[in-house]
mmCIF file of C-alpha atoms in Angstrom:
data_model
loop_
_atom_site.group_PDB
_atom_site.id
_atom_site.type_symbol
_atom_site.label_atom_id
_atom_site.label_comp_id
_atom_site.label_asym_id
_atom_site.label_seq_id
_atom_site.Cartn_x
_atom_site.Cartn_y
_atom_site.Cartn_z
ATOM 1 C CA MET A 1 24.198 64.134 86.669
ATOM 2 C CA PHE A 2 26.871 66.276 87.800
ATOM 3 C CA ASP A 3 29.164 64.734 90.538
ATOM 4 C CA LEU A 4 31.437 67.147 92.046
ATOM 5 C CA ASP A 5 33.251 64.576 94.021
ATOM 6 C CA ARG A 6 34.057 62.588 90.840
ATOM 7 C CA TRP A 7 35.473 65.718 89.026
ATOM 8 C CA ARG A 8 37.542 66.655 91.972
ATOM 9 C CA GLU A 9 38.987 63.137 92.088
ATOM 10 C CA ILE A 10 39.847 63.447 88.239
ATOM 11 C CA TRP A 11 41.437 67.014 88.939
ATOM 12 C CA ALA A 12 43.571 65.402 91.698
ATOM 13 C CA SER A 13 44.654 62.525 89.305
ATOM 14 C CA ILE A 14 45.676 65.014 86.700
ATOM 15 C CA ALA A 15 47.373 67.348 89.216
ATOM 16 C CA SER A 16 49.423 64.326 90.615
ATOM 17 C CA ASN A 17 51.011 63.806 87.227
ATOM 18 C CA LYS A 18 51.325 67.453 85.966
ATOM 19 C CA LEU A 19 54.458 67.128 83.643
ATOM 20 C CA ARG A 20 53.253 63.874 82.007
ATOM 21 C CA THR A 21 49.729 65.458 81.486
ATOM 22 C CA ILE A 22 51.117 68.764 80.212
ATOM 23 C CA LEU A 23 53.556 66.909 77.642
ATOM 24 C CA SER A 24 50.742 64.473 76.530
ATOM 25 C CA GLY A 25 48.066 67.395 76.395
ATOM 26 C CA PHE A 26 50.586 69.652 74.539
ATOM 27 C CA THR A 27 50.651 66.984 71.509
ATOM 28 C CA ILE A 28 46.876 67.416 71.273
ATOM 29 C CA SER A 29 47.060 71.272 71.352
ATOM 30 C CA LEU A 30 49.689 71.240 68.739
ATOM 31 C CA ALA A 31 47.698 68.717 66.465
ATOM 32 C CA LEU A 32 44.765 70.994 66.567
ATOM 33 C CA PHE A 33 46.696 74.157 66.092
ATOM 34 C CA VAL A 34 48.382 72.638 62.927
ATOM 35 C CA PHE A 35 45.235 71.399 61.762
ATOM 36 C CA ILE A 36 43.337 74.982 62.156
ATOM 37 C CA ILE A 37 46.441 76.907 60.846
ATOM 38 C CA LEU A 38 46.858 74.864 57.578
ATOM 39 C CA PHE A 39 43.078 74.737 57.186
ATOM 40 C CA GLY A 40 42.757 78.399 57.498
ATOM 41 C CA MET A 41 45.947 79.079 55.108
ATOM 42 C CA GLY A 42 44.181 76.740 52.634
ATOM 43 C CA ASN A 43 41.065 78.891 52.659
ATOM 44 C CA GLY A 44 43.048 81.897 52.291
ATOM 45 C CA LEU A 45 44.978 80.536 49.259
ATOM 46 C CA GLN A 46 41.668 79.677 47.659
ATOM 47 C CA ASN A 47 40.349 83.034 48.406
ATOM 48 C CA GLY A 48 43.429 84.649 46.943
ATOM 49 C CA PHE A 49 43.238 82.305 43.795
ATOM 50 C CA GLN A 50 39.609 83.235 43.195
ATOM 51 C CA LYS A 51 40.537 87.173 43.793
ATOM 52 C CA GLU A 52 43.347 87.137 41.514
ATOM 53 C CA PHE A 53 42.410 84.675 38.549
ATOM 54 C CA PHE A 54 38.817 84.326 39.088
ATOM 55 C CA GLN A 55 37.647 87.901 38.765
ATOM 56 C CA ALA A 56 34.377 89.113 37.363
ATOM 57 C CA GLY A 57 33.950 87.549 34.004
ATOM 58 C CA ALA A 58 36.227 84.626 34.673
ATOM 59 C CA LEU A 59 33.458 82.165 34.129
ATOM 60 C CA ASN A 60 32.288 83.839 30.969
ATOM 61 C CA MET A 61 31.767 81.657 27.825
ATOM 62 C CA TYR A 62 33.061 83.464 24.498
ATOM 63 C CA ILE A 63 31.440 81.842 21.377
ATOM 64 C CA PHE A 64 32.948 82.684 18.167
ATOM 65 C CA GLY A 65 32.654 81.473 14.520
ATOM 66 C CA THR A 66 35.990 80.271 12.660
ATOM 67 C CA GLN A 67 36.855 78.447 9.399
ATOM 68 C CA THR A 68 35.496 74.958 9.043
ATOM 69 C CA SER A 69 38.102 72.080 8.607
ATOM 70 C CA GLU A 70 35.612 69.541 7.383
ATOM 71 C CA SER A 71 33.270 69.003 4.320
ATOM 72 C CA TYR A 72 29.775 68.619 5.448
ATOM 73 C CA ALA A 73 26.084 68.645 4.156
ATOM 74 C CA GLY A 74 27.389 69.755 0.627
ATOM 75 C CA TYR A 75 29.660 72.478 1.975
ATOM 76 C CA GLN A 76 33.593 72.575 1.307
ATOM 77 C CA LYS A 77 35.879 72.807 4.101
ATOM 78 C CA GLY A 78 37.278 76.073 4.721
ATOM 79 C CA ARG A 79 33.904 77.940 4.879
ATOM 80 C CA ASN A 80 33.914 80.897 7.300
ATOM 81 C CA ILE A 81 31.223 80.753 10.144
ATOM 82 C CA ILE A 82 29.906 83.993 11.012
ATOM 83 C CA LEU A 83 27.528 84.510 14.073
ATOM 84 C CA GLU A 84 24.669 86.940 13.785
ATOM 85 C CA ASN A 85 21.884 88.615 16.017
ATOM 86 C CA GLU A 86 19.610 85.416 15.266
ATOM 87 C CA ASP A 87 22.244 83.234 16.899
ATOM 88 C CA LEU A 88 22.250 85.557 20.069
ATOM 89 C CA ASN A 89 18.273 85.322 19.987
ATOM 90 C CA TYR A 90 18.285 81.444 19.613
ATOM 91 C CA ILE A 91 20.756 81.132 22.459
ATOM 92 C CA LEU A 92 18.673 83.274 24.846
ATOM 93 C CA GLU A 93 15.433 81.718 24.039
ATOM 94 C CA ASN A 94 16.744 78.027 24.462
ATOM 95 C CA TYR A 95 19.042 78.460 27.326
ATOM 96 C CA SER A 96 17.705 81.153 29.384
ATOM 97 C CA ASP A 97 17.549 78.932 32.438
ATOM 98 C CA ARG A 98 21.313 78.693 32.467
ATOM 99 C CA ILE A 99 22.241 82.231 31.439
ATOM 100 C CA LYS A 100 22.655 85.001 33.809
ATOM 101 C CA TYR A 101 23.645 87.676 31.279
ATOM 102 C CA ILE A 102 24.398 87.683 27.609
ATOM 103 C CA SER A 103 25.889 90.057 25.102
ATOM 104 C CA GLY A 104 26.897 90.303 21.474
ATOM 105 C CA GLU A 105 29.986 92.154 20.595
ATOM 106 C CA TYR A 106 31.165 94.169 17.397
ATOM 107 C CA ASP A 107 34.013 96.403 17.505
ATOM 108 C CA GLN A 108 35.780 98.763 15.179
ATOM 109 C CA GLN A 109 39.156 100.652 15.358
ATOM 110 C CA LEU A 110 37.910 104.418 14.885
ATOM 111 C CA MET A 111 39.358 107.954 15.052
ATOM 112 C CA VAL A 112 37.971 109.761 18.125
ATOM 113 C CA LYS A 113 38.087 113.507 18.521
ATOM 114 C CA PHE A 114 37.213 116.068 21.317
ATOM 115 C CA GLY A 115 38.257 119.673 21.081
ATOM 116 C CA GLY A 116 41.691 119.770 19.583
ATOM 117 C CA GLU A 117 42.682 116.211 20.716
ATOM 118 C CA SER A 118 42.307 113.039 18.807
ATOM 119 C CA GLY A 119 43.449 109.472 18.773
ATOM 120 C CA SER A 120 42.573 106.015 17.520
ATOM 121 C CA TYR A 121 40.528 103.793 19.981
ATOM 122 C CA SER A 122 38.673 100.496 19.979
ATOM 123 C CA VAL A 123 35.011 101.289 19.870
ATOM 124 C CA LYS A 124 32.842 98.133 20.926
ATOM 125 C CA GLY A 125 29.027 97.672 20.404
ATOM 126 C CA VAL A 126 27.571 95.745 23.394
ATOM 127 C CA ASN A 127 24.246 95.093 25.097
ATOM 128 C CA SER A 128 23.284 96.592 28.414
ATOM 129 C CA ASP A 129 24.409 93.447 30.346
ATOM 130 C CA TYR A 130 27.903 93.849 29.305
ATOM 131 C CA ILE A 131 28.984 95.970 32.359
ATOM 132 C CA HIS A 132 28.065 93.051 34.591
ATOM 133 C CA MET A 133 30.203 90.442 32.780
ATOM 134 C CA VAL A 134 33.505 92.162 32.927
ATOM 135 C CA ASN A 135 35.850 93.408 35.632
ATOM 136 C CA ASN A 136 34.989 96.973 35.024
ATOM 137 C CA GLN A 137 33.087 99.509 37.332
ATOM 138 C CA LEU A 138 30.895 102.453 36.336
ATOM 139 C CA ASP A 139 32.456 105.572 37.883
ATOM 140 C CA LYS A 140 30.168 108.195 36.767
ATOM 141 C CA GLY A 141 26.802 108.530 34.812
ATOM 142 C CA ARG A 142 25.486 105.427 33.394
ATOM 143 C CA PHE A 143 25.896 102.388 31.076
ATOM 144 C CA LEU A 144 23.982 101.759 28.046
ATOM 145 C CA SER A 145 20.271 100.675 28.697
ATOM 146 C CA ASP A 146 17.826 98.670 26.816
ATOM 147 C CA ASP A 147 16.393 101.731 25.422
ATOM 148 C CA ASP A 148 19.521 102.831 23.771
ATOM 149 C CA LEU A 149 19.650 99.689 22.098
ATOM 150 C CA LYS A 150 16.023 99.790 20.910
ATOM 151 C CA SER A 151 16.205 103.134 19.704
ATOM 152 C CA GLN A 152 19.907 102.961 18.345
ATOM 153 C CA THR A 153 20.876 106.095 20.168
ATOM 154 C CA LYS A 154 24.319 107.542 19.884
ATOM 155 C CA SER A 155 25.215 107.189 23.516
ATOM 156 C CA VAL A 156 28.659 106.397 24.508
ATOM 157 C CA VAL A 157 30.425 105.282 27.692
ATOM 158 C CA LEU A 158 34.156 106.067 28.006
ATOM 159 C CA GLY A 159 37.053 104.593 29.658
ATOM 160 C CA ARG A 160 38.916 106.349 32.281
ATOM 161 C CA MET A 161 42.060 106.558 29.980
ATOM 162 C CA VAL A 162 40.166 108.214 27.137
ATOM 163 C CA ILE A 163 39.112 110.909 29.510
ATOM 164 C CA GLU A 164 42.669 111.424 30.364
ATOM 165 C CA ASP A 165 43.945 111.332 26.863
ATOM 166 C CA LEU A 166 41.400 113.599 25.204
ATOM 167 C CA MET A 167 39.841 115.657 28.086
ATOM 168 C CA LYS A 168 42.813 115.800 30.383
ATOM 169 C CA GLY A 169 40.377 114.798 33.336
ATOM 170 C CA ALA A 170 37.560 117.203 32.712
ATOM 171 C CA ASP A 171 34.019 116.153 33.518
ATOM 172 C CA PRO A 172 32.495 114.921 30.178
ATOM 173 C CA ILE A 173 29.045 113.826 30.946
ATOM 174 C CA GLY A 174 26.367 115.311 28.890
ATOM 175 C CA LYS A 175 29.111 116.614 26.410
ATOM 176 C CA TYR A 176 29.602 115.290 22.843
ATOM 177 C CA ILE A 177 32.386 113.436 21.430
ATOM 178 C CA ASN A 178 33.166 112.674 17.600
ATOM 179 C CA ILE A 179 33.629 109.125 16.757
ATOM 180 C CA GLY A 180 34.244 108.114 13.294
ATOM 181 C CA SER A 181 31.900 110.375 11.379
ATOM 182 C CA GLY A 182 29.047 110.987 13.974
ATOM 183 C CA MET A 183 28.725 112.684 17.179
ATOM 184 C CA TYR A 184 27.981 110.789 20.583
ATOM 185 C CA GLU A 185 26.659 111.965 23.854
ATOM 186 C CA ILE A 186 28.714 110.773 26.660
ATOM 187 C CA VAL A 187 26.530 109.205 29.131
ATOM 188 C CA GLY A 188 29.108 107.299 31.383
ATOM 189 C CA ILE A 189 32.731 106.819 32.571
ATOM 190 C CA PHE A 190 33.955 103.326 33.468
ATOM 191 C CA SER A 191 37.285 102.135 34.964
ATOM 192 C CA SER A 192 38.862 98.771 35.232
ATOM 193 C CA LYS A 193 39.113 97.049 38.808
ATOM 194 C CA SER A 194 42.332 95.714 37.876
ATOM 195 C CA ASN A 195 43.771 99.182 36.593
ATOM 196 C CA ASP A 196 44.104 97.682 32.917
ATOM 197 C CA ASP A 197 45.154 100.664 30.882
ATOM 198 C CA ARG A 198 44.322 98.637 27.737
ATOM 199 C CA GLU A 199 40.782 97.871 28.994
ATOM 200 C CA GLU A 200 40.331 101.723 30.133
ATOM 201 C CA ARG A 201 40.971 102.975 26.573
ATOM 202 C CA MET A 202 38.018 101.338 25.245
ATOM 203 C CA ILE A 203 34.674 103.019 24.183
ATOM 204 C CA PHE A 204 31.335 101.459 24.586
ATOM 205 C CA VAL A 205 28.320 102.173 22.161
ATOM 206 C CA PRO A 206 25.127 100.499 21.763
ATOM 207 C CA LEU A 207 25.514 97.371 19.742
ATOM 208 C CA THR A 208 22.472 98.022 17.406
ATOM 209 C CA THR A 209 23.866 101.673 16.627
ATOM 210 C CA LEU A 210 27.084 100.299 15.546
ATOM 211 C CA GLN A 211 25.565 97.491 13.501
ATOM 212 C CA THR A 212 23.086 99.901 11.619
ATOM 213 C CA ILE A 213 26.048 102.268 10.930
ATOM 214 C CA TYR A 214 27.964 99.394 9.421
ATOM 215 C CA GLY A 215 25.021 97.750 7.948
ATOM 216 C CA THR A 216 25.532 94.534 9.344
ATOM 217 C CA LYS A 217 24.060 91.901 11.759
ATOM 218 C CA ASP A 218 27.369 90.025 12.365
ATOM 219 C CA LEU A 219 28.378 89.345 15.813
ATOM 220 C CA PRO A 220 32.309 88.320 15.998
ATOM 221 C CA THR A 221 31.877 87.276 19.404
ATOM 222 C CA ILE A 222 28.845 86.484 21.803
ATOM 223 C CA THR A 223 29.671 86.518 25.512
ATOM 224 C CA VAL A 224 27.527 84.534 27.887
ATOM 225 C CA ALA A 225 27.855 84.854 31.663
ATOM 226 C CA PRO A 226 26.431 81.488 33.162
ATOM 227 C CA LYS A 227 24.071 81.424 36.091
ATOM 228 C CA ASP A 228 25.464 81.238 39.617
ATOM 229 C CA GLY A 229 25.833 77.844 41.237
ATOM 230 C CA LEU A 230 26.407 76.050 38.019
ATOM 231 C CA SER A 231 29.153 73.187 38.741
ATOM 232 C CA THR A 232 32.353 72.484 36.685
ATOM 233 C CA SER A 233 30.389 69.742 35.038
ATOM 234 C CA ALA A 234 27.311 71.584 34.268
ATOM 235 C CA LEU A 235 29.302 74.406 32.849
ATOM 236 C CA GLY A 236 31.272 72.022 30.426
ATOM 237 C CA GLU A 237 27.844 70.328 29.594
ATOM 238 C CA PHE A 238 26.320 73.815 28.772
ATOM 239 C CA ALA A 239 29.229 74.603 26.557
ATOM 240 C CA ASP A 240 28.859 71.175 24.552
ATOM 241 C CA ASP A 241 25.193 71.705 24.134
ATOM 242 C CA LEU A 242 25.687 75.257 22.847
ATOM 243 C CA ARG A 243 28.459 73.934 20.430
ATOM 244 C CA SER A 244 26.322 71.217 19.153
ATOM 245 C CA ASP A 245 23.300 73.360 18.605
ATOM 246 C CA LEU A 246 25.259 76.132 16.738
ATOM 247 C CA LYS A 247 26.945 73.663 14.575
ATOM 248 C CA SER A 248 23.603 72.221 13.707
ATOM 249 C CA ARG A 249 22.400 75.726 12.744
ATOM 250 C CA HIS A 250 25.248 76.607 10.787
ATOM 251 C CA LYS A 251 25.688 73.242 8.984
ATOM 252 C CA VAL A 252 29.010 72.440 10.649
ATOM 253 C CA SER A 253 30.176 68.754 10.957
ATOM 254 C CA PRO A 254 29.564 67.439 14.566
ATOM 255 C CA THR A 255 33.172 66.278 14.548
ATOM 256 C CA ASP A 256 34.605 69.214 13.043
ATOM 257 C CA PRO A 257 36.774 70.882 15.992
ATOM 258 C CA SER A 258 36.676 74.168 14.010
ATOM 259 C CA GLY A 259 33.734 76.173 12.613
ATOM 260 C CA ILE A 260 32.131 76.988 16.067
ATOM 261 C CA ARG A 261 34.374 77.647 18.791
ATOM 262 C CA ILE A 262 33.484 78.171 22.512
ATOM 263 C CA TRP A 263 36.178 79.140 25.056
ATOM 264 C CA ASP A 264 34.912 78.329 28.759
ATOM 265 C CA SER A 265 36.553 77.842 32.032
ATOM 266 C CA SER A 266 35.327 74.630 33.010
ATOM 267 C CA GLN A 267 38.541 72.645 32.418
ATOM 268 C CA GLN A 268 40.533 75.473 34.609
ATOM 269 C CA MET A 269 37.880 75.343 37.238
ATOM 270 C CA SER A 270 38.013 71.463 37.443
ATOM 271 C CA ASP A 271 42.039 71.779 37.650
ATOM 272 C CA THR A 272 41.683 74.207 40.500
ATOM 273 C CA ASN A 273 39.218 72.325 42.412
ATOM 274 C CA ALA A 274 41.288 69.161 42.147
ATOM 275 C CA PHE A 275 44.318 71.079 43.517
ATOM 276 C CA PHE A 276 42.407 72.276 46.487
ATOM 277 C CA PHE A 277 40.781 68.964 46.912
ATOM 278 C CA VAL A 278 44.319 67.557 47.121
ATOM 279 C CA LEU A 279 45.411 70.569 49.549
ATOM 280 C CA THR A 280 42.496 69.586 51.794
ATOM 281 C CA ILE A 281 43.603 66.031 52.009
ATOM 282 C CA ILE A 282 47.093 66.977 52.714
ATOM 283 C CA VAL A 283 45.813 69.187 55.560
ATOM 284 C CA PHE A 284 43.844 66.323 56.994
ATOM 285 C CA PHE A 285 46.716 63.863 56.952
ATOM 286 C CA ILE A 286 49.058 66.257 58.448
ATOM 287 C CA GLY A 287 46.496 67.114 61.167
ATOM 288 C CA GLY A 288 45.243 63.686 61.428
ATOM 289 C CA GLY A 289 48.733 62.348 62.125
ATOM 290 C CA SER A 290 49.331 64.819 64.789
ATOM 291 C CA LEU A 291 46.190 63.958 66.244
ATOM 292 C CA VAL A 292 46.731 60.245 66.360
ATOM 293 C CA ALA A 293 50.159 60.874 68.042
ATOM 294 C CA GLY A 294 48.211 62.968 70.800
ATOM 295 C CA VAL A 295 45.565 60.298 71.010
ATOM 296 C CA VAL A 296 48.374 57.599 71.664
ATOM 297 C CA SER A 297 50.043 59.861 74.039
ATOM 298 C CA ILE A 298 46.793 60.641 76.125
ATOM 299 C CA GLY A 299 46.121 56.877 76.101
ATOM 300 C CA ASN A 300 49.450 56.156 77.483
ATOM 301 C CA ILE A 301 48.767 58.501 80.421
ATOM 302 C CA MET A 302 45.556 56.819 81.162
ATOM 303 C CA VAL A 303 47.298 53.204 81.020
ATOM 304 C CA PHE A 304 49.827 54.468 83.582
ATOM 305 C CA SER A 305 46.966 56.140 85.690
ATOM 306 C CA VAL A 306 45.082 52.890 85.796
ATOM 307 C CA LYS A 307 48.284 50.955 86.772
ATOM 308 C CA GLU A 308 48.910 53.381 89.568
ATOM 309 C CA ARG A 309 45.443 53.088 90.619
ATOM 310 C CA THR A 310 45.010 49.551 90.450
ATOM 311 C CA LYS A 311 44.498 48.801 94.327
ATOM 312 C CA GLU A 312 42.184 51.911 94.351
ATOM 313 C CA ILE A 313 40.135 50.434 91.436
ATOM 314 C CA GLY A 314 40.037 47.178 93.080
ATOM 315 C CA ILE A 315 38.748 48.497 96.308
ATOM 316 C CA ARG A 316 35.930 50.521 94.506
ATOM 317 C CA LYS A 317 34.864 47.207 92.927
ATOM 318 C CA ALA A 318 34.931 45.457 96.148
ATOM 319 C CA LEU A 319 32.771 48.110 97.716
ATOM 320 C CA GLY A 320 30.148 47.625 94.585
ATOM 321 C CA ALA A 321 31.430 50.005 92.001
ATOM 322 C CA THR A 322 30.031 48.593 88.651
ATOM 323 C CA PRO A 323 32.380 48.223 85.561
ATOM 324 C CA TYR A 324 30.263 51.213 83.973
ATOM 325 C CA LYS A 325 31.357 53.409 86.699
ATOM 326 C CA ILE A 326 34.859 52.585 86.499
ATOM 327 C CA ILE A 327 34.776 52.956 82.736
ATOM 328 C CA THR A 328 33.099 56.482 82.965
ATOM 329 C CA LEU A 329 35.571 57.655 85.601
ATOM 330 C CA ILE A 330 38.668 56.744 83.271
ATOM 331 C CA MET A 331 36.929 57.946 80.079
ATOM 332 C CA GLN A 332 35.926 61.210 81.829
ATOM 333 C CA GLU A 333 39.528 61.912 82.709
ATOM 334 C CA ALA A 334 40.799 61.139 79.153
ATOM 335 C CA VAL A 335 37.985 63.424 77.572
ATOM 336 C CA MET A 336 38.646 66.256 80.119
ATOM 337 C CA ILE A 337 42.478 66.321 79.288
ATOM 338 C CA THR A 338 41.908 66.160 75.408
ATOM 339 C CA LEU A 339 39.110 68.658 75.717
ATOM 340 C CA LEU A 340 41.175 71.219 77.811
ATOM 341 C CA PHE A 341 44.343 71.083 75.535
ATOM 342 C CA GLY A 342 42.436 70.704 72.370
ATOM 343 C CA VAL A 343 40.408 73.860 73.021
ATOM 344 C CA ILE A 344 43.784 75.963 73.966
ATOM 345 C CA GLY A 345 45.206 74.822 70.548
ATOM 346 C CA ILE A 346 41.990 75.683 68.675
ATOM 347 C CA LEU A 347 41.835 79.258 70.372
ATOM 348 C CA LEU A 348 45.435 79.966 69.741
ATOM 349 C CA ALA A 349 45.216 78.960 66.216
ATOM 350 C CA THR A 350 41.945 80.607 65.443
ATOM 351 C CA LEU A 351 43.420 84.093 67.143
ATOM 352 C CA LEU A 352 46.363 83.649 64.903
ATOM 353 C CA VAL A 353 44.568 82.854 61.550
ATOM 354 C CA GLU A 354 42.237 85.783 62.205
ATOM 355 C CA ASN A 355 44.934 88.462 62.729
ATOM 356 C CA ILE A 356 47.372 88.019 59.969
ATOM 357 C CA ASN A 357 45.510 88.800 56.964
ATOM 358 C CA GLU A 358 47.459 91.765 55.844
ATOM 359 C CA GLY A 359 50.908 90.034 56.272
ATOM 360 C CA LEU A 360 49.886 87.165 53.867
ATOM 361 C CA VAL A 361 48.444 89.307 50.790
ATOM 362 C CA ASP A 362 51.958 89.242 48.991
ATOM 363 C CA TYR A 363 51.555 85.483 49.025
ATOM 364 C CA PHE A 364 48.256 85.441 47.378
ATOM 365 C CA ILE A 365 46.684 84.493 50.866
ATOM 366 C CA TYR A 366 43.439 86.634 51.159
ATOM 367 C CA ASP A 367 41.154 86.411 54.305
ATOM 368 C CA PRO A 368 42.586 83.300 55.860
ATOM 369 C CA GLY A 369 40.039 81.969 58.461
ATOM 370 C CA VAL A 370 38.266 79.052 59.677
ATOM 371 C CA SER A 371 34.361 78.640 59.280
ATOM 372 C CA THR A 372 32.162 78.074 62.254
ATOM 373 C CA VAL A 373 31.439 74.481 60.479
ATOM 374 C CA SER A 374 35.222 73.637 60.751
ATOM 375 C CA LEU A 375 35.369 74.724 64.425
ATOM 376 C CA VAL A 376 32.440 72.572 65.278
ATOM 377 C CA MET A 377 34.113 69.697 63.414
ATOM 378 C CA ALA A 378 37.462 70.336 65.208
ATOM 379 C CA CYS A 379 35.519 70.084 68.591
ATOM 380 C CA VAL A 380 33.753 66.758 67.373
ATOM 381 C CA ILE A 381 37.181 65.342 66.498
ATOM 382 C CA LEU A 382 38.410 66.233 70.102
ATOM 383 C CA PHE A 383 35.496 64.552 71.688
ATOM 384 C CA VAL A 384 36.068 61.432 69.464
ATOM 385 C CA ALA A 385 39.765 61.518 70.295
ATOM 386 C CA GLY A 386 39.298 61.821 73.871
ATOM 387 C CA PHE A 387 37.004 58.983 73.931
ATOM 388 C CA LEU A 388 39.458 56.766 71.835
ATOM 389 C CA ALA A 389 42.204 57.624 74.125
ATOM 390 C CA GLY A 390 40.272 56.594 77.178
ATOM 391 C CA PHE A 391 38.388 53.763 75.888
ATOM 392 C CA LEU A 392 41.023 50.928 76.042
ATOM 393 C CA PRO A 393 42.686 52.084 79.494
ATOM 394 C CA ALA A 394 38.993 52.211 80.677
ATOM 395 C CA ARG A 395 38.138 48.775 79.496
ATOM 396 C CA TYR A 396 41.252 47.344 80.996
ATOM 397 C CA ALA A 397 40.282 49.003 84.513
ATOM 398 C CA ALA A 398 36.978 47.532 84.410
ATOM 399 C CA LYS A 399 38.374 43.955 84.082
ATOM 400 C CA ILE A 400 40.416 44.406 87.016
ATOM 401 C CA LYS A 401 39.380 41.797 89.534
ATOM 402 C CA PRO A 402 39.329 43.034 93.241
ATOM 403 C CA ILE A 403 41.160 40.064 94.897
ATOM 404 C CA ASP A 404 44.036 40.729 92.164
ATOM 405 C CA ALA A 405 44.224 44.271 92.753
ATOM 406 C CA LEU A 406 44.506 43.920 96.361
ATOM 407 C CA ARG A 407 47.119 41.446 95.860
ATOM 408 C CA ASP A 408 49.202 43.634 93.579
ATOM 409 C CA ASP A 409 52.297 44.930 95.241
ATOM 410 C CA LYS A 410 53.061 47.509 92.663
#
């Protein structure tokens, strides 16, 4: 139950030692302030790393055939492995539970003309999912559809710089452009989210259309976007399984490092996760060290408080106060000091972290902040710290004998 007299007594004890209480409480405030700031900056750094280096398509797996370096199953080394449409269908049929998007890629460098302007551009045949797998955005019109691929239409999506080069910024949607020896209808315009001029000078056409024109089923590259939520180890296993199956399909030795190559970001992700794990450990060590210093400081306050109130505690016990009541009195005071100054440190740090977003962008720190879970954890740490700070002095106070306390001249 809430005992007003007890809280008044606790406050009177704190007020009688203002300077000592403030100096010790400051240590707790500083410890929580440092912890929250470092934790928030760590989150911001991780957000910045993700934004700058793990943009859309960063987790894509790129599969392509190369020249074998080992003899196997009657085949000599040096054989060129070429992936085809059947390989893409095989991957989709057998790994659909781990695939979010998939696209084959076949590209050619072709002459492109519009009106009196012309230029050589990379024309890439892709599937309808491709726009979701790269760091591009559709600015106008639409992207290639499944119907475009089935019907092998001559639809085309142009990069923003192609429009600038050939059409001087005019609206091209619905118009026709000459690519190679054929006329294509412009159905969409895209741009790069990272303002990559090279990417914006690309032209996308239906994969089936470009393959039919060149009479091939070859796929120099198959791009796979794994499903969301796959762990680093699961992504690595996915790549290993794909590599093994495709080697088997193309009669490539399982030990051959060439033949079938798959580039994936599992190793980079693993290194990144390890870095941020170490960073988190450092934050906890620094914040934890400061917090330990604060706990010791609060503990010292309570030891002095108990020493100064020895006679008072002895009288309480002589009048019937139980050890439990003595312990709770001392511990309540320790917890109150810890919570009071700790909350001040948490609030100041949270306000600072939440209001310095723009000033840290140049340092690759984006949206630094502290989650609700972290704040709850900080409050739990505060309570535990207060408990620890008060436990030993309270235990000492509970053991004071009334007769010894009354004889104490100090």
